[in-house]
Coordinates of C-alpha atoms in Angstrom, one line a residue:
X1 CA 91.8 145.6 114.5
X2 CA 89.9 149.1 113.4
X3 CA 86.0 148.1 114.3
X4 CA 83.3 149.6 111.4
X5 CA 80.5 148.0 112.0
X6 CA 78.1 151.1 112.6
X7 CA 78.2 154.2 110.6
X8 CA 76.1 156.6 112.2
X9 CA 74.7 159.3 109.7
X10 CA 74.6 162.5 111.5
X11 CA 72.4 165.4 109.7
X12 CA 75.9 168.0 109.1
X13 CA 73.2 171.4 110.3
X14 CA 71.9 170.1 113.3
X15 CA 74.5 171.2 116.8
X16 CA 72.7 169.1 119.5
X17 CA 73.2 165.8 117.2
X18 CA 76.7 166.7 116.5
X19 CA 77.1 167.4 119.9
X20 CA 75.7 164.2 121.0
X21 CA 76.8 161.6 118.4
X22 CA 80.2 161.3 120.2
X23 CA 78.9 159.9 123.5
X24 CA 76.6 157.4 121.3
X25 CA 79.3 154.8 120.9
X26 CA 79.1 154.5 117.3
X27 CA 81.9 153.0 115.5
X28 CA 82.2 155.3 112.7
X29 CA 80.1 158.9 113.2
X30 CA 79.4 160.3 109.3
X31 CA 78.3 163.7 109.6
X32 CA 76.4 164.0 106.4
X33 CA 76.8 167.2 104.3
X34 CA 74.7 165.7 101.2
X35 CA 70.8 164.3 101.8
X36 CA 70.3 165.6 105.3
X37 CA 71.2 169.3 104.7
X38 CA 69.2 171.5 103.1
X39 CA 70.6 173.8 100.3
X40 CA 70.2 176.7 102.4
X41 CA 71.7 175.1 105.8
X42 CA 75.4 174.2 103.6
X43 CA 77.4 177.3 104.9
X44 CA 76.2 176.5 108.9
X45 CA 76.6 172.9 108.0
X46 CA 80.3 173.1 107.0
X47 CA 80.8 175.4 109.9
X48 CA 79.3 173.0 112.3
X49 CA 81.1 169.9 111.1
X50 CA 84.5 171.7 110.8
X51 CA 84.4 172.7 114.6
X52 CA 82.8 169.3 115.3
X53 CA 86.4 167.9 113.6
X54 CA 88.5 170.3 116.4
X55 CA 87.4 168.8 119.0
X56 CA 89.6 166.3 120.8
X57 CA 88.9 162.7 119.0
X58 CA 86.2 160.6 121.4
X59 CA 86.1 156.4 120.3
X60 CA 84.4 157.0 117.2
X61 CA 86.1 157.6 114.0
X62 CA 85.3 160.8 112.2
X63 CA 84.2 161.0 108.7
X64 CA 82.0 163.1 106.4
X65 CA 79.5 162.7 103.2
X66 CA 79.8 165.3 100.5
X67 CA 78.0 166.2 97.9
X68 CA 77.5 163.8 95.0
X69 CA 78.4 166.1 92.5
X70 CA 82.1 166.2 91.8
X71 CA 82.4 170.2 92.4
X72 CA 79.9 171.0 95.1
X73 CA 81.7 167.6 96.9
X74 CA 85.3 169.5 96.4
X75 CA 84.1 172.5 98.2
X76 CA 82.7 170.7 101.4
X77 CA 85.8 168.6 101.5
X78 CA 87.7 171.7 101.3
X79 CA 85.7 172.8 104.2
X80 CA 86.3 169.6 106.7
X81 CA 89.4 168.7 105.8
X82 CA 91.3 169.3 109.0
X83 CA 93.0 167.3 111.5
X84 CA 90.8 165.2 113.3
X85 CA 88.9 163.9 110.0
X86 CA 89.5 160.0 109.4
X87 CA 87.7 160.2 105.7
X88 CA 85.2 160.9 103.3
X89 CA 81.9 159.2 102.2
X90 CA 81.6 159.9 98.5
X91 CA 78.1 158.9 97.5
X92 CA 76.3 158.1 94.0
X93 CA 79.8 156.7 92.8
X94 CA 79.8 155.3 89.2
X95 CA 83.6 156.4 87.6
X96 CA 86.6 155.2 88.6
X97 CA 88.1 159.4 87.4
X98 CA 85.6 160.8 90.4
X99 CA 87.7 158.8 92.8
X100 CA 90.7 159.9 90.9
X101 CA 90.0 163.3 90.8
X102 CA 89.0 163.2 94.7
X103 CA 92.3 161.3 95.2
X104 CA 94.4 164.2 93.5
X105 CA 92.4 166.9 95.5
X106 CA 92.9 165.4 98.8
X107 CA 96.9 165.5 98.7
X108 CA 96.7 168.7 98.1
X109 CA 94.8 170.0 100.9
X110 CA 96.2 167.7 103.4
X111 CA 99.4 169.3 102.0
X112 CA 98.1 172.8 103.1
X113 CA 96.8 171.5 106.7
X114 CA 100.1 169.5 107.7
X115 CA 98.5 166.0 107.2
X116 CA 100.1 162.7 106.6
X117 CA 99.6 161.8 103.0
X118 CA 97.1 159.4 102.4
X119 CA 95.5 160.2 105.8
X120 CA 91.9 160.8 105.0
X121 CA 90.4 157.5 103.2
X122 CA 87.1 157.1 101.4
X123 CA 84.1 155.0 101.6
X124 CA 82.1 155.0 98.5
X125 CA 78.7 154.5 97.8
X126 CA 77.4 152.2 95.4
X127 CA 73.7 153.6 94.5
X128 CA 73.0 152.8 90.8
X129 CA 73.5 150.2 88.3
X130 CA 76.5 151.6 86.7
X131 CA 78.2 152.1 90.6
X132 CA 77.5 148.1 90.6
X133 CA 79.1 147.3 87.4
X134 CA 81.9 149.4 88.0
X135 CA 82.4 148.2 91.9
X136 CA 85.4 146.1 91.6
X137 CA 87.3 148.7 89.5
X138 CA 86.0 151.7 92.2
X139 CA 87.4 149.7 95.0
X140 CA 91.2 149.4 93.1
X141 CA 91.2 152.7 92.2
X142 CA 93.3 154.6 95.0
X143 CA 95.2 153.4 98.4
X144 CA 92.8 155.7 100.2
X145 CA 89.8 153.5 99.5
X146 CA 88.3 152.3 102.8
X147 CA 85.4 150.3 101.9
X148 CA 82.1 150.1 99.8
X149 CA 78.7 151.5 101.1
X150 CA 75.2 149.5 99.5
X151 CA 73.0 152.7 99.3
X152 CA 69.7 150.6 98.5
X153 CA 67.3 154.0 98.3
X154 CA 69.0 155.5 95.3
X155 CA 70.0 152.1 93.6
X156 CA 66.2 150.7 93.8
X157 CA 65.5 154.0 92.7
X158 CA 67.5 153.7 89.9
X159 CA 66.5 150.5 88.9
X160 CA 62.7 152.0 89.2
X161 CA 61.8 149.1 91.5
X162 CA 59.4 150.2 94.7
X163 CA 59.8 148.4 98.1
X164 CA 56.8 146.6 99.3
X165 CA 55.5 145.2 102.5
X166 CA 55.9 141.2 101.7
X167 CA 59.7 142.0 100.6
X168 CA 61.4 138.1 101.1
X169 CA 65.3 137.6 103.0
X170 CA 66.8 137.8 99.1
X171 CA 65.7 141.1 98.7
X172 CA 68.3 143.0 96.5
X173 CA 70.9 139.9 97.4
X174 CA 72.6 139.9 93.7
X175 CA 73.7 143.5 94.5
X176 CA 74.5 143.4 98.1
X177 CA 76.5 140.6 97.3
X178 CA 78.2 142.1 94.3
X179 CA 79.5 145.2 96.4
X180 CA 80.5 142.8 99.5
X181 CA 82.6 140.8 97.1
X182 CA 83.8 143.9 94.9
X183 CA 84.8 145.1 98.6
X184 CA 86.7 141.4 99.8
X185 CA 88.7 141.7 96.8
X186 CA 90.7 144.6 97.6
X187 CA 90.3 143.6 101.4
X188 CA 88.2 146.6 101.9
X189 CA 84.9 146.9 104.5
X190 CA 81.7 146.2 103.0
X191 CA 79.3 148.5 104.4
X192 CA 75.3 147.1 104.3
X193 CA 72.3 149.6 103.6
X194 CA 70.3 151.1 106.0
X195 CA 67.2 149.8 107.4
X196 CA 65.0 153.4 108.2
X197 CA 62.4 151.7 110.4
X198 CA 63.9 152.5 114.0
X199 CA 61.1 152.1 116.6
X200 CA 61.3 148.3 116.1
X201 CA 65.1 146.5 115.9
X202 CA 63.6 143.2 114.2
X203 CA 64.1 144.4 111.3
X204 CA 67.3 145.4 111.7
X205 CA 68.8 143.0 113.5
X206 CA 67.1 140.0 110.8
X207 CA 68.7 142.6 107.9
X208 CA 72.1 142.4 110.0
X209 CA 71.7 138.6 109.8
X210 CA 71.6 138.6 105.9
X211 CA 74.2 141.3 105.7
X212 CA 76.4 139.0 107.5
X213 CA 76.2 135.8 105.3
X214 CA 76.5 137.8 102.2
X215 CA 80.1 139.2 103.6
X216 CA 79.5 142.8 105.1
X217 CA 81.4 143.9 107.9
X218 CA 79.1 146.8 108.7
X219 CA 75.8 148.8 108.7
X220 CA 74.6 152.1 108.0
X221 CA 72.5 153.7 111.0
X222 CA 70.5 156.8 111.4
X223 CA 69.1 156.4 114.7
X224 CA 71.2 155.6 118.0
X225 CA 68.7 152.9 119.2
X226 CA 70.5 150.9 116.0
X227 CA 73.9 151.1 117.1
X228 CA 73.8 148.5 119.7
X229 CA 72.1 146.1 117.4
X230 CA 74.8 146.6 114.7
X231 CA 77.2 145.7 117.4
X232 CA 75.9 142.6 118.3
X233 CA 74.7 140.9 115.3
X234 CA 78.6 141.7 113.8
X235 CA 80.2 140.6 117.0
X236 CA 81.0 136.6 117.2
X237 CA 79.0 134.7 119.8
X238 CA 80.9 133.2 122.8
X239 CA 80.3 129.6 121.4
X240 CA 82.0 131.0 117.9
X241 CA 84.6 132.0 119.4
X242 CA 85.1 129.0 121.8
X243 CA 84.9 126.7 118.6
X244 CA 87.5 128.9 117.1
X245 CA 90.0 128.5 119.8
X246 CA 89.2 124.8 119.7
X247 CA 90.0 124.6 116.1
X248 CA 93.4 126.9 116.5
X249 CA 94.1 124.2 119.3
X250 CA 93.7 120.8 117.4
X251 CA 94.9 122.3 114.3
X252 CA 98.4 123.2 115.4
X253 CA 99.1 120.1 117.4
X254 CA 98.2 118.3 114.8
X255 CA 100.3 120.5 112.3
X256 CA 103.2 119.9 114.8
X257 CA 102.9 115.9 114.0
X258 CA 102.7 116.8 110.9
X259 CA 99.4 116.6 109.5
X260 CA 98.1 119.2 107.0
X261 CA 93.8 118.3 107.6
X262 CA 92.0 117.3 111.1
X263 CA 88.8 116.6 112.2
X264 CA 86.6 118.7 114.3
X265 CA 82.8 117.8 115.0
X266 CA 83.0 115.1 112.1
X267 CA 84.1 118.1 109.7
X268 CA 87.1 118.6 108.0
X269 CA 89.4 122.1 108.8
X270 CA 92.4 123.2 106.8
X271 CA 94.4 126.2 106.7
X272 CA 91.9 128.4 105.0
X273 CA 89.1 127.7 108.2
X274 CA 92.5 127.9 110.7
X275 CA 92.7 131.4 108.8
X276 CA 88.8 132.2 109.3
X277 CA 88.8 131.2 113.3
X278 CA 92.0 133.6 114.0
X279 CA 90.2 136.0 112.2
X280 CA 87.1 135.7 114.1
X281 CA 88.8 135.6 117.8
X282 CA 90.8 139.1 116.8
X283 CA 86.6 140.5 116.0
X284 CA 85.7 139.1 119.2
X285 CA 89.2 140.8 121.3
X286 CA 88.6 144.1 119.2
X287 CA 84.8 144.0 120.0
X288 CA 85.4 143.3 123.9
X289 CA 88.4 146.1 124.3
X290 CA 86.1 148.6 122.2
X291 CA 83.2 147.9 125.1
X292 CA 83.1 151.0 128.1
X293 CA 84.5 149.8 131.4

């Protein structure tokens, strides 16, 4: 099982964080070509993050924002498309014929770099109202969709609604939950927003919480004091994963005498939880393997 649970936005002009973002132990390093790089920094940037994409792979898969708008976003991917990149993050998506057009694009410069076809997937970015309604019908619209990305900045924007101080744990909940489930139903990641505040983690790790329930798999990051939060609050506890193997247990010997339901804890489990506990124990063996000796 391929872990994305952080997705650590790396500024594309800036050498010492490309350098470093590596070594951070980030799931998914996203060296950002869009908000983070000045207009005047995009020929460095696309330098930098091209030679960042030569370098031998570390643990963290490789992928890289482009511009929003469908032409400037052809020409950085025409910069970093390479061996070594895993995908791009498309933000501001809205139209399933961006994706489309993106799609058609890609083949043909994997073509011209000796690629697999199909190689380099893509994580879009849900950020406005339209983005939302369209969600289900972005995440069908090409095999190389990897996930959906909440972008909560540009969609509250969009929306005209400012943040404020006594913000309560349904914040935003109809559309976080709309792009989780607009994800699930292609079996894609869901990918949460990110939480800016960075010198505190209870923030983040309540937000990670939330996320959770409402069916994301992962979290934006910007800072790499985040990273080990993300990790934990998506990783299954020791007593989730001991309940899991308990249920696995008394479900198949039952099964073998022929029984369809049990009992566990006074609570009735069927295939469908069976389903949810395997699930959970492979999180908790991909989580363990992906931790440094």
């Amino acid at each position: 099982m391929q872990l994305m649970r952080s997705w650590l936005f790396v500024p594309g002009n800036r050498p010492r964080m490309i350098q470093k973002a590596p070594t951070l132990g980030a799931d998914v390093i996203v060296y950002d070509l869009e908000d983070a790089l000045p207009s005047a920094e995009k020929a460095t940037g696309r330098r930098l993050v091209a030679e960042a994409l030569e370098a031998p792979p570390g643990g963290s898969l490789r992928y890289v924002r482009v511009e929003a708008d469908p032409g400037r976003g052809l020409e950085d991917a025409r910069a970093v498309v390479r061996p070594g990149l895993e995908g791009l993050v498309l933000p501001k998506v809205s139209e399933v014929s961006h994706l489309q057009q993106i799609d058609a694009a890609l083949g043909t410069l994997e073509a011209g770099t000796g690629m697999e076809p199909g190689s380099v997937r893509i994580l879009a970015m849900i950020e406005s109202a339209r983005g939302l309604l369209a969600a289900p019908a972005i995440a069908a619209a090409c095999p190389r969709m990897v996930g959906l990305f909440f972008g909560a900045e540009d969609f509250t924007l969009d929306l005209g609604v400012f943040a404020s101080d006594d913000e309560g744990p349904d914040e935003m909940v109809y559309a976080r939950s709309a792009v989780a489930v607009a994800a699930a139903s292609r079996g894609l990641v869901a990918v949460d927003r990110i939480v800016p505040e960075f010198r505190t983690l209870e923030p983040l790790a309540a937000d990670c919480k939330r996320a959770r329930r409402l069916g994301f798999g992962g979290k934006g990051v910007i800072h790499p004091r985040q990273i080990a939060c993300v990790h934990q609050a998506f990783a299954p506890s020791e007593k989730q994963v001991e309940k899991a193997r308990q249920v696995i247990r008394d479900f198949e010997e039952a099964h073998r005498e022929g029984a369809g339901t049990i009992q566990v804890d006074g609570k009735m489990v069927d295939r469908p939880i069976v389903e949810k506990a395997r699930r959970l124990i492979r999180m908790a063996e991909a989580a363990k393997s992906d931790q440094p000796d």
